[in-house]
mmCIF file of C-alpha atoms and ligand atoms in Angstrom:
data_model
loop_
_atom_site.group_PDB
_atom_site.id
_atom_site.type_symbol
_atom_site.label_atom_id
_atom_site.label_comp_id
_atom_site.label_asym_id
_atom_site.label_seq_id
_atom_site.Cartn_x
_atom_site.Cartn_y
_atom_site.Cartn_z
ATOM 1 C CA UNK A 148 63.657 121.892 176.707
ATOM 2 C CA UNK A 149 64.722 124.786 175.062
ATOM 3 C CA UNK A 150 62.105 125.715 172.310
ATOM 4 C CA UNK A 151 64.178 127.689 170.150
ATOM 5 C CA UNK A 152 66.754 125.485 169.714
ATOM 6 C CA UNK A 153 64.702 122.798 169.199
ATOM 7 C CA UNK A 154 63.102 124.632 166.414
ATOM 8 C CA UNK A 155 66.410 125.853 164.811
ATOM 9 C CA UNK A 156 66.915 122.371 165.001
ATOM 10 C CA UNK A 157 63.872 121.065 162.685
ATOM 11 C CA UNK A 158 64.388 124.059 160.536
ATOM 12 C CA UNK A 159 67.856 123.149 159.498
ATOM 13 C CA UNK A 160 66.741 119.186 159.286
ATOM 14 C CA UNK A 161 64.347 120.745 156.499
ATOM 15 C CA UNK A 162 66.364 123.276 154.850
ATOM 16 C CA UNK A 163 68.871 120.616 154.445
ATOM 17 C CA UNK A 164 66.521 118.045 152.623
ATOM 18 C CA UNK A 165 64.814 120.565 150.641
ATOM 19 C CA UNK A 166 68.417 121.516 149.477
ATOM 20 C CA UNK A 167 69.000 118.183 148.739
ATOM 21 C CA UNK A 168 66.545 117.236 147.053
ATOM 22 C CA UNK A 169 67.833 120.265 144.491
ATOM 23 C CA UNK A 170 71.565 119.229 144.589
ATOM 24 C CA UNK A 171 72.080 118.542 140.637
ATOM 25 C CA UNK A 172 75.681 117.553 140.845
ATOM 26 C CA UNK A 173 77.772 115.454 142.890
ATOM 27 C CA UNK A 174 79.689 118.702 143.958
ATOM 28 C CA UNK A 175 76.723 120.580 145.155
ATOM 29 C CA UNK A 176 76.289 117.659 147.353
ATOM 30 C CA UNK A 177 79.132 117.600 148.582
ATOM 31 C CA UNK A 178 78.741 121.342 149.978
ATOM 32 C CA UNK A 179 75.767 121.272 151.672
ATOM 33 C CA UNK A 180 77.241 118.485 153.270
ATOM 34 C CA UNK A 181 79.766 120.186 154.897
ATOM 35 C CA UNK A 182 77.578 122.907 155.450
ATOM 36 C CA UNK A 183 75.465 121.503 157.684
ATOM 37 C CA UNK A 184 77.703 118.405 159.095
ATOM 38 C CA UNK A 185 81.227 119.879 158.609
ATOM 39 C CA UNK A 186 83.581 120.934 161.772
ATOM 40 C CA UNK A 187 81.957 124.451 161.330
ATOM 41 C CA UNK A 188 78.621 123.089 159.394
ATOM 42 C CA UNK A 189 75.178 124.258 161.288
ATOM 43 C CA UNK A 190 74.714 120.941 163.253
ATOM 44 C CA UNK A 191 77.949 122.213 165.351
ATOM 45 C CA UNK A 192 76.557 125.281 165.752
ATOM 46 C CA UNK A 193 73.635 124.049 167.536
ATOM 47 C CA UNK A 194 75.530 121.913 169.623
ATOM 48 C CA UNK A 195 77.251 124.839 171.102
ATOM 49 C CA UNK A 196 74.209 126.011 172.390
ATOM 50 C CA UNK A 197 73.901 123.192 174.535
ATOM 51 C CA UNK A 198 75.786 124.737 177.594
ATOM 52 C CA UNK A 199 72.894 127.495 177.679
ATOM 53 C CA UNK A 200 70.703 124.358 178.627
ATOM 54 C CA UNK A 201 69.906 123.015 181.815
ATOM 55 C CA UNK A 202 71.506 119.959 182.396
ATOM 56 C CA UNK A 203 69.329 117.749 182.594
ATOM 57 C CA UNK A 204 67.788 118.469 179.538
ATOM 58 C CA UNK A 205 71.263 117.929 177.384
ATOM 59 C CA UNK A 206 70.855 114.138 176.656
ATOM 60 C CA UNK A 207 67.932 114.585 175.078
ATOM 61 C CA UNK A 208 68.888 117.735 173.022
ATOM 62 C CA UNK A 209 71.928 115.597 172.067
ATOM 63 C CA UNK A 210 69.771 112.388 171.118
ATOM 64 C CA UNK A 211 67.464 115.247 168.539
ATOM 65 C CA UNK A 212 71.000 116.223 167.169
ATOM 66 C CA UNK A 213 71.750 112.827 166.429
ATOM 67 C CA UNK A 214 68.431 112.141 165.423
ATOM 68 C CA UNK A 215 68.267 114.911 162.964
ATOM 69 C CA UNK A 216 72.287 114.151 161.345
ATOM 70 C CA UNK A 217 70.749 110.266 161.015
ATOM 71 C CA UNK A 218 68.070 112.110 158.684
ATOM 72 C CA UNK A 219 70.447 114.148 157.259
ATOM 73 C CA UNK A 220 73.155 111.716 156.772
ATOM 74 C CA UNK A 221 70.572 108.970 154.919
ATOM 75 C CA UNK A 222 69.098 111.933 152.891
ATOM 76 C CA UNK A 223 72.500 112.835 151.522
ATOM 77 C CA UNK A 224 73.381 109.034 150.889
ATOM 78 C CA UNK A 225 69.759 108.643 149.165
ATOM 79 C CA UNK A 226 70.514 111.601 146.831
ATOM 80 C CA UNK A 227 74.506 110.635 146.314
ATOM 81 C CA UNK A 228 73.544 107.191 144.947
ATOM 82 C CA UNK A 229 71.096 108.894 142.416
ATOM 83 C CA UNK A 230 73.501 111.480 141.254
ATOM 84 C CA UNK A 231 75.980 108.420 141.061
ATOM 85 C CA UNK A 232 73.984 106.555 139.026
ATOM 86 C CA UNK A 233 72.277 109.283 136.760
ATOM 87 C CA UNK A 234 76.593 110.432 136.110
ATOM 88 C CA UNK A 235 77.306 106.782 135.254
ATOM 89 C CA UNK A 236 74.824 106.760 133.041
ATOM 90 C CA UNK A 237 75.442 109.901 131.344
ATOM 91 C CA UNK A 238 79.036 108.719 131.200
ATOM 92 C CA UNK A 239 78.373 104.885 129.465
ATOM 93 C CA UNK A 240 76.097 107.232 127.194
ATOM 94 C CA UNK A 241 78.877 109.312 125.535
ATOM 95 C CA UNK A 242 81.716 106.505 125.607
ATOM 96 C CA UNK A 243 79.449 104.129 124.000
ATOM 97 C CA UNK A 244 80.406 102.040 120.825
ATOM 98 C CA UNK A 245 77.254 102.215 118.361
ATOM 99 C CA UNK A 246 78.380 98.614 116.586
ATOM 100 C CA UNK A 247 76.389 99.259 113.841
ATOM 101 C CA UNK A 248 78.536 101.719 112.247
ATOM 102 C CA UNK A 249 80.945 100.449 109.422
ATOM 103 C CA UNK A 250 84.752 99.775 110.826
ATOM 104 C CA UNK A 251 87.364 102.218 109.988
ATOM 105 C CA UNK A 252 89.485 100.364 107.038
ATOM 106 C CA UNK A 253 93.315 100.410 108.309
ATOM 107 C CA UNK A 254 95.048 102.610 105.937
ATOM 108 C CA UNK A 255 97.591 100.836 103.519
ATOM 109 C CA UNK A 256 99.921 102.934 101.745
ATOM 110 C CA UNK A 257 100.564 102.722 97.871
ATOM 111 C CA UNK A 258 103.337 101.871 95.890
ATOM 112 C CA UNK A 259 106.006 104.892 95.250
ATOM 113 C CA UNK A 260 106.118 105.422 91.762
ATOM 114 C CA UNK A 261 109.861 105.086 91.677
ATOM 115 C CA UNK A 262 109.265 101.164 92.867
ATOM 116 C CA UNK A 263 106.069 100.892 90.027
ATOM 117 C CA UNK A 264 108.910 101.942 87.321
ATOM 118 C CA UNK A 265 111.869 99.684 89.038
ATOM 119 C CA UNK A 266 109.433 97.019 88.646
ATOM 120 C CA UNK A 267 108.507 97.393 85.481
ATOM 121 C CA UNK A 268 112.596 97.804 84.394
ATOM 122 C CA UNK A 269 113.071 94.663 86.422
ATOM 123 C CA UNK A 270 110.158 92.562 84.795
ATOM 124 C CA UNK A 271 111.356 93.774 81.540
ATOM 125 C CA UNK A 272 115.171 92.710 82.287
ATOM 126 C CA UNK A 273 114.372 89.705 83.970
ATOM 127 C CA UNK A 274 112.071 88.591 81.194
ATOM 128 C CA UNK A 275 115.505 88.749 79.006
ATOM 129 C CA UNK A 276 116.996 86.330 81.124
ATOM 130 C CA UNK A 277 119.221 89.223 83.537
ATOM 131 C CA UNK A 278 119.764 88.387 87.284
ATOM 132 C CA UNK A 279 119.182 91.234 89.443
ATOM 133 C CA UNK A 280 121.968 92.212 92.205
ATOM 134 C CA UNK A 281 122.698 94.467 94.388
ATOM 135 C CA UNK A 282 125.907 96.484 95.697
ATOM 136 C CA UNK A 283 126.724 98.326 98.881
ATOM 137 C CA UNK A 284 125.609 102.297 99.639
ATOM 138 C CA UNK A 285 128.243 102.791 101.083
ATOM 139 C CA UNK A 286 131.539 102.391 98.886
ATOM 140 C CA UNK A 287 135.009 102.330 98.075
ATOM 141 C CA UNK A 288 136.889 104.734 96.001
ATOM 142 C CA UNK A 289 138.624 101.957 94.102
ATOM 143 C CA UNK A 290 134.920 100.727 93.219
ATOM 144 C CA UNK A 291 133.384 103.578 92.064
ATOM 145 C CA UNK A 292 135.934 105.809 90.157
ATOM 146 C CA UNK A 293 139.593 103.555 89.870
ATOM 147 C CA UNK A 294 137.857 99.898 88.642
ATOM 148 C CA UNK A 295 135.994 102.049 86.236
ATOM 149 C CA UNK A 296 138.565 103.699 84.677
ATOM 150 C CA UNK A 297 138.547 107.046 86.301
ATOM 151 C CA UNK A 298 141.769 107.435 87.895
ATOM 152 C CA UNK A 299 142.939 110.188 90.702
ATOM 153 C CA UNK A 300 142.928 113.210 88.083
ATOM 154 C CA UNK A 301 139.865 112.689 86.483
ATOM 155 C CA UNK A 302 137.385 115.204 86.015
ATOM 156 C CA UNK A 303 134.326 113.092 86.893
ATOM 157 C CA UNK A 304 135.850 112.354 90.699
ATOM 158 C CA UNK A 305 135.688 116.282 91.105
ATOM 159 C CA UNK A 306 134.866 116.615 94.550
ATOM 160 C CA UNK A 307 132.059 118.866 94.626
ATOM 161 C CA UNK A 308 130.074 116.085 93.369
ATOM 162 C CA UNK A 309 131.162 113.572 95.763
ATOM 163 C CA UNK A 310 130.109 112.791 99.781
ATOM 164 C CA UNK A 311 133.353 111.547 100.978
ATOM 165 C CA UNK A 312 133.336 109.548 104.315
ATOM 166 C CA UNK A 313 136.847 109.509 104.338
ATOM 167 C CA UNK A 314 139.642 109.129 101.295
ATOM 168 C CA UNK A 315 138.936 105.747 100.520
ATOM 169 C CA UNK A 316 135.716 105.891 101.426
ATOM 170 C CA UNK A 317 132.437 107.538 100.329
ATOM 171 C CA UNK A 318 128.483 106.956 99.165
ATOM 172 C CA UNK A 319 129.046 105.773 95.239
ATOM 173 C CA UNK A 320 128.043 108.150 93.251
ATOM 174 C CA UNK A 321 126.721 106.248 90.993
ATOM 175 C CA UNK A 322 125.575 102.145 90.132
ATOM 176 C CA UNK A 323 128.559 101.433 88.254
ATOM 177 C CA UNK A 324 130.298 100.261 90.947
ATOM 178 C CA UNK A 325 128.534 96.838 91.143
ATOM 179 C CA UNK A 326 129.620 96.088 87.258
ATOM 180 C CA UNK A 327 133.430 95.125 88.919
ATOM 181 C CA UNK A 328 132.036 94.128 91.885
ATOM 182 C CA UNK A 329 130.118 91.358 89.895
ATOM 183 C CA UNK A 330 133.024 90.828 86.973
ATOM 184 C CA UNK A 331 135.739 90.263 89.983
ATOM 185 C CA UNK A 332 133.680 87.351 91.180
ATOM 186 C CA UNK A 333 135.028 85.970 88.047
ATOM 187 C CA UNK A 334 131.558 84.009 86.632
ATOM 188 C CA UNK A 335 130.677 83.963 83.460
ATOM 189 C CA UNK A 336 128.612 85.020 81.251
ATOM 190 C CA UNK A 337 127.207 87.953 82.847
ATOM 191 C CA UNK A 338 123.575 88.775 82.243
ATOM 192 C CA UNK A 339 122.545 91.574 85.493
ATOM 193 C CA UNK A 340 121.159 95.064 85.877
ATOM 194 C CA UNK A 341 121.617 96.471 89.261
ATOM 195 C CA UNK A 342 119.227 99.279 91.244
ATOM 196 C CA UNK A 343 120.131 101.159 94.088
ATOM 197 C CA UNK A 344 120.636 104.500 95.486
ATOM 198 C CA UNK A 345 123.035 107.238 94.612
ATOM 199 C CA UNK A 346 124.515 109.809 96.461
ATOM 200 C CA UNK A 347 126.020 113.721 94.384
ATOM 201 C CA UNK A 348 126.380 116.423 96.550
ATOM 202 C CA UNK A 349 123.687 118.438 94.781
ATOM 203 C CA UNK A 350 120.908 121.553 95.060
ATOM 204 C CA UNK A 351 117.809 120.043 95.368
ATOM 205 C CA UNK A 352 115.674 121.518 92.663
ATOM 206 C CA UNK A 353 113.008 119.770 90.244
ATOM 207 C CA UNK A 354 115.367 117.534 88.277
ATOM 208 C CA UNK A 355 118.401 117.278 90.736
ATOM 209 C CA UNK A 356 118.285 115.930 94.383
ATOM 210 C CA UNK A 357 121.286 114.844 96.493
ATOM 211 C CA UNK A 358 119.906 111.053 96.661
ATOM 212 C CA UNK A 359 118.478 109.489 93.744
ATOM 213 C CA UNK A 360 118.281 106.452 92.164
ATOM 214 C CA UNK A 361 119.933 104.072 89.027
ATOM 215 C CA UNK A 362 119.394 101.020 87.839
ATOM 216 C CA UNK A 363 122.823 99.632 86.463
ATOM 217 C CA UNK A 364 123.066 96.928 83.266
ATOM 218 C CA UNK A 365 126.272 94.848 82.406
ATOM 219 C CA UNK A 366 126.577 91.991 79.778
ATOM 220 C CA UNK A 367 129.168 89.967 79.783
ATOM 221 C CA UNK A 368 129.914 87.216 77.033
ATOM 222 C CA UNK A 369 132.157 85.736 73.981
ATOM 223 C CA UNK A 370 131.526 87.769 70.740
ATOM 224 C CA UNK A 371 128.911 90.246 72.316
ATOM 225 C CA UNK A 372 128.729 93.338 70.148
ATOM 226 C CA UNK A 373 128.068 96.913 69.951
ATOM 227 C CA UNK A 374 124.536 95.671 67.873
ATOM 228 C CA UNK A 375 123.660 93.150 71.204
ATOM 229 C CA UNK A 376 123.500 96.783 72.949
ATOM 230 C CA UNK A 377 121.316 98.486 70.507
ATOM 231 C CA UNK A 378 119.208 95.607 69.930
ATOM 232 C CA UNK A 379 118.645 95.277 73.970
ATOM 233 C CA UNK A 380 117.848 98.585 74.823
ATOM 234 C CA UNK A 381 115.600 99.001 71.444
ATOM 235 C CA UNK A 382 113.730 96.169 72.314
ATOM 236 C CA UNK A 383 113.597 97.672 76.897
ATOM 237 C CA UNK A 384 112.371 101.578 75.195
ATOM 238 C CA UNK A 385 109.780 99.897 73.083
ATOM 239 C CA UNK A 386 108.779 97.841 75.977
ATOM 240 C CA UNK A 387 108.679 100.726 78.841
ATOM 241 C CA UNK A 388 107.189 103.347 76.611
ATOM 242 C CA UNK A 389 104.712 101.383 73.758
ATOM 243 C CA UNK A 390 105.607 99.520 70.742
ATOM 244 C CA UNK A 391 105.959 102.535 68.798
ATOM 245 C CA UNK A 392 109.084 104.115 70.539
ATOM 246 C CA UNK A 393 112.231 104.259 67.867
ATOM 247 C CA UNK A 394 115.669 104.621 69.612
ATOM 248 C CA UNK A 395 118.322 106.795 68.189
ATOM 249 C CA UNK A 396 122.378 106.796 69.712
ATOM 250 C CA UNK A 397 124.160 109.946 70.007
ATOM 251 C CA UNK A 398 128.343 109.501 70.566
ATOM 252 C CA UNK A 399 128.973 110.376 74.010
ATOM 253 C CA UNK A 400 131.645 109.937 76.703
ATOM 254 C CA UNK A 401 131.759 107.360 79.550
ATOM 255 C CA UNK A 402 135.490 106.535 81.172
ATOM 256 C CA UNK A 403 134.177 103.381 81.428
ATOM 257 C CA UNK A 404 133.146 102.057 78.162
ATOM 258 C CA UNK A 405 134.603 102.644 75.147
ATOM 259 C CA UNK A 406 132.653 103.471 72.562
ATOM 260 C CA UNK A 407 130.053 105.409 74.369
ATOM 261 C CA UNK A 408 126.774 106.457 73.587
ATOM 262 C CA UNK A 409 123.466 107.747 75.124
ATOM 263 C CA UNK A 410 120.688 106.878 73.825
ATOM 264 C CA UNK A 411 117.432 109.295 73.013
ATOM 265 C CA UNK A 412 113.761 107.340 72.457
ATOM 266 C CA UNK A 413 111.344 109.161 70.376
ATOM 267 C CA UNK A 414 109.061 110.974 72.231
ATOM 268 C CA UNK A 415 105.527 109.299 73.414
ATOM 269 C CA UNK A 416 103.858 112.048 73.674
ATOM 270 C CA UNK A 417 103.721 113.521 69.806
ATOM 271 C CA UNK A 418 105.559 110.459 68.413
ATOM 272 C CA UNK A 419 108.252 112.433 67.606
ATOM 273 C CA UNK A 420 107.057 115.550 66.204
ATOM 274 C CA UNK A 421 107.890 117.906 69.011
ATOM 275 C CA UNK A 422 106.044 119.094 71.613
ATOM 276 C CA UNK A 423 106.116 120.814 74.445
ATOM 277 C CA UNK A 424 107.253 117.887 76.775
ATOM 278 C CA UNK A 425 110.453 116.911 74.965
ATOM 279 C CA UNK A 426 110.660 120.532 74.398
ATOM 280 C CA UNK A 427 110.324 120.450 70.763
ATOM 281 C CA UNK A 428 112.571 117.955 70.292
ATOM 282 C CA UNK A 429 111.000 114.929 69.244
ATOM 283 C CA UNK A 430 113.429 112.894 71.548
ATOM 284 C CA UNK A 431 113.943 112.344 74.999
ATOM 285 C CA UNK A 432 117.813 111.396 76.623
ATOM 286 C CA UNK A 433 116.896 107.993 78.656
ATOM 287 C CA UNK A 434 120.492 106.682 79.755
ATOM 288 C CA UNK A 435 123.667 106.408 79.155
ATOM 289 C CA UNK A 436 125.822 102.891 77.680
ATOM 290 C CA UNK A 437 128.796 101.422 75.697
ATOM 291 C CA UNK A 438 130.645 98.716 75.511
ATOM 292 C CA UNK A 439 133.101 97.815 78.291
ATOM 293 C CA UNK A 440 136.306 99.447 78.117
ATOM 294 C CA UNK A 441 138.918 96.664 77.843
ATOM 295 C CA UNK A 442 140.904 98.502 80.809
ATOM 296 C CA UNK A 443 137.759 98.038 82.647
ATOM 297 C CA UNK A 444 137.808 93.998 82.266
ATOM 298 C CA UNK A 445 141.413 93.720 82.938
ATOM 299 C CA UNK A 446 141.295 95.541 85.978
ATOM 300 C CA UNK A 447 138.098 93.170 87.009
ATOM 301 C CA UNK A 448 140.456 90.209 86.123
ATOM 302 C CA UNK A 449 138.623 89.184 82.658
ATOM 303 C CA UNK A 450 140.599 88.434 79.685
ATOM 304 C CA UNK A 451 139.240 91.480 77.062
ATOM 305 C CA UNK A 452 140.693 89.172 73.963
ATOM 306 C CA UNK A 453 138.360 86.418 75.247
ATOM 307 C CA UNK A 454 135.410 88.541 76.402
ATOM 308 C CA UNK A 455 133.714 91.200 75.362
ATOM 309 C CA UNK A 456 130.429 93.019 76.980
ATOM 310 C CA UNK A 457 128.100 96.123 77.034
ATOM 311 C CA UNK A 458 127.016 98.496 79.774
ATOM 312 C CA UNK A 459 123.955 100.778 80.479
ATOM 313 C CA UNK A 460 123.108 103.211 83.047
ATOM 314 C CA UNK A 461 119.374 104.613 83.559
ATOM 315 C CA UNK A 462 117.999 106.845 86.348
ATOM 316 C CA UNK A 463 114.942 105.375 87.743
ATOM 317 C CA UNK A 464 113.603 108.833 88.328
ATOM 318 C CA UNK A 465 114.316 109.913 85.055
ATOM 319 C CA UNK A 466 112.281 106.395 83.902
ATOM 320 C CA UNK A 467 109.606 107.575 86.639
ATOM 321 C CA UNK A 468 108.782 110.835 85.958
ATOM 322 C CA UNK A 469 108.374 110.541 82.341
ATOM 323 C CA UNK A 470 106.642 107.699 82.375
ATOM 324 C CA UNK A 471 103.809 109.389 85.033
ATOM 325 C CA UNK A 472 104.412 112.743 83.538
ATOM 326 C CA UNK A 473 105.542 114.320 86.260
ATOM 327 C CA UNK A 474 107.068 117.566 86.500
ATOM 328 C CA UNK A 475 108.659 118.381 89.565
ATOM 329 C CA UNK A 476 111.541 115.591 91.075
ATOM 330 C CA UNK A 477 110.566 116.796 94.811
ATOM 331 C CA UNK A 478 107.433 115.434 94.753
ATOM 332 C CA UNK A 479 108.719 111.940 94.614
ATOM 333 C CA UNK A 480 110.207 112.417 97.994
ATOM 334 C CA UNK A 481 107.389 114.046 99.868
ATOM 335 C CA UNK A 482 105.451 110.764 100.112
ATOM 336 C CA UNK A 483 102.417 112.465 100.239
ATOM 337 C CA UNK A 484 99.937 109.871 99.910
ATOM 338 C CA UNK A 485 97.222 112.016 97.863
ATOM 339 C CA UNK A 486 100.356 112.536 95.113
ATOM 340 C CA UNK A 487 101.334 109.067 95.556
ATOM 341 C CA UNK A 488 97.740 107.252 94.766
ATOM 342 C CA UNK A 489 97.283 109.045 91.634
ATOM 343 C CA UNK A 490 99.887 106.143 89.941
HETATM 344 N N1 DAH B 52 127.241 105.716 85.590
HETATM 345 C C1 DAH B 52 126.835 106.662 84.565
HETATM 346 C C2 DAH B 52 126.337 107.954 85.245
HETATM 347 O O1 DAH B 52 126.116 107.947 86.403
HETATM 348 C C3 DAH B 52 125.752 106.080 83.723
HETATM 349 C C4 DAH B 52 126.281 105.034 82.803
HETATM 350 C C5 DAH B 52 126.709 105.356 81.553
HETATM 351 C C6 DAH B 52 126.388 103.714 83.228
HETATM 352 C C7 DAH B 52 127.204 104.419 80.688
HETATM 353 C C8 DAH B 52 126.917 102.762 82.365
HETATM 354 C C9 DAH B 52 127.314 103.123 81.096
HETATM 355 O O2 DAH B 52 127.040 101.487 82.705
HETATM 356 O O3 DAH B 52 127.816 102.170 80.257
HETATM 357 O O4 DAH B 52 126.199 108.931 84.570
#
């Protein structure tokens, strides 16, 4: 038997398990595995030595190689499950749960302040006996500008205010629209306000913004009169902004009521003595009314001898922003929820 080989044999039987036994890491492993049992790993190094044997002494030279890759081969399998293990454990130890932490609360948003104020309009209307309806985005000329009194010509269709889907066609620029849309139905009396979006081709800056929002108010009824208006929207400022609010009526110009007013409620922040947030004024604008223009109800099929009826206009932004003091129109659309949970 040839000595020396046999000896390189044992010594790479114990290199290879002392290695072992230091492999940390599945990969490490894995390389002294091929090192010593691979197509060019040590073990078929050897075995090419085996033609400078006699011949008679091969089978048992190859039954020590086999020997020796048995011991190898369970010493690698011995120190593979451990690693294994030891990474499955480290692995269940950083994925694991710890239960007795407290659960994450799902995150529920918060009411825009433009929906706290349209409910607050709505509880105040509805409490006065109004329905509340709604019209289309999307809308006709004839709706928004002709049924209202504002023929071809007029100054308020200018189109620079206007997104026009086509010539009949085009986002209203404004609630009014749903006052014919509800008098054409033809039921009466009438008792509704009306929210919804409106569309002006506008900058955005802190008080303008191409897409707002109004909340529309029609009354419709025998022997209503220009004091049923005042008396309304006294009695909606005193409720939105305190007990204390006085209302005052400036003449004004609507092509759809006729006469026309907007009214101013005293400021709630001095009580009317001026200060910096009605800008010295001691009044704030709020909206815009009348009483229905008699063209108006005979183009809506109701007989302006018979009926009579006022109208109001308010921008819920408007209502919004003074009512949460809040300075800047943008950051009603930002829906940050840190701005939003402060109402
Ligand atoms: N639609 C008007 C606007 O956008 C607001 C308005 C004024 C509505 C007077 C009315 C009204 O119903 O009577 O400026």
């Amino acid at each position: 038997m040839n000595e020396e080989l046999r000896k390189k044999l044992s010594q790479v039987v114990e290199k290879t398990v002392s290695n072992l036994q230091s492999a940390g890491n599945l990969e490490t492993l894995n390389e002294i595995r091929v090192g010593v049992l691979g197509k060019k790993g040590e073990l078929k190094q050897l075995m090419k030595g085996m033609k400078d044997i006699p011949a008679e002494e091969r089978p048992r030279f190859g039954q020590l190689v086999n020997e020796a890759r048995d011991k190898i081969e369970e010493n690698i399998d011995f120190v593979k499950k451990n690693l294994e293990k030891a990474a499955m454990e480290a692995k269940i130890a950083s994925e694991s749960i710890d239960v007795t932490l407290p659960a994450r609360r799902p995150e529920i948003g918060h009411r825009h302040p433009n929906t706290i104020a349209l409910e607050e309009v709505q509880r105040i209307f509805v409490g006065m006996g109004y329905e509340v309806v709604e019209g289309p985005e999307i809308e006709y000329d004839e709706y928004n500008f002709e049924k209202l009194n504002i023929p071809a010509n007029h100054p308020a269709k200018d189109e620079q205010d206007t997104f026009y889907i086509n010539k009949e066609i085009l986002l209203r620029t404004q609630t009014s629209p749903i006052q014919a849309r509800v008098m054409e139905q033809g039921k009466l009396p009438i008792r509704m306000i009306a929210p919804g979006r409106v569309f002006r081709s506008d900058e955005v800056d802190a008080t303008h913004s191409p897409s707002f929002h109004q909340i529309e108010g029609l009354v419709v009824d025998k022997h209503i009169t220009l004091s049923d208006l005042k008396g309304t929207l006294a009695e909606f400022a005193k409720e939105l902004f305190g007990p204390e609010t006085k209302t005052k009526f400036r003449p004004h110009h609507f092509p759809f009521t006729e006469p026309s007013a907007e009214m101013d409620v005293s400021c709630f922040k001095c009580g009317g003595k001026g200060c910096r947030f009605c800008k010295g004024e001691g009044w704030i604008e709020i909206l815009g009314c009348g009483m229905v223009h008699p063209h108006v109800f005979e183009m809506c099929g109701i007989d302006p001898e018979e009926y009579t009826g006022f109208a109001f206009g308010v921008g819920l932004e408007r209502i919004a922003l003074l009512k949460y003091e809040i300075d800047d129109m943008r950051l009603l659309y930002e829906n940050d929820i840190r701005f939003l949970r402060q109402f």
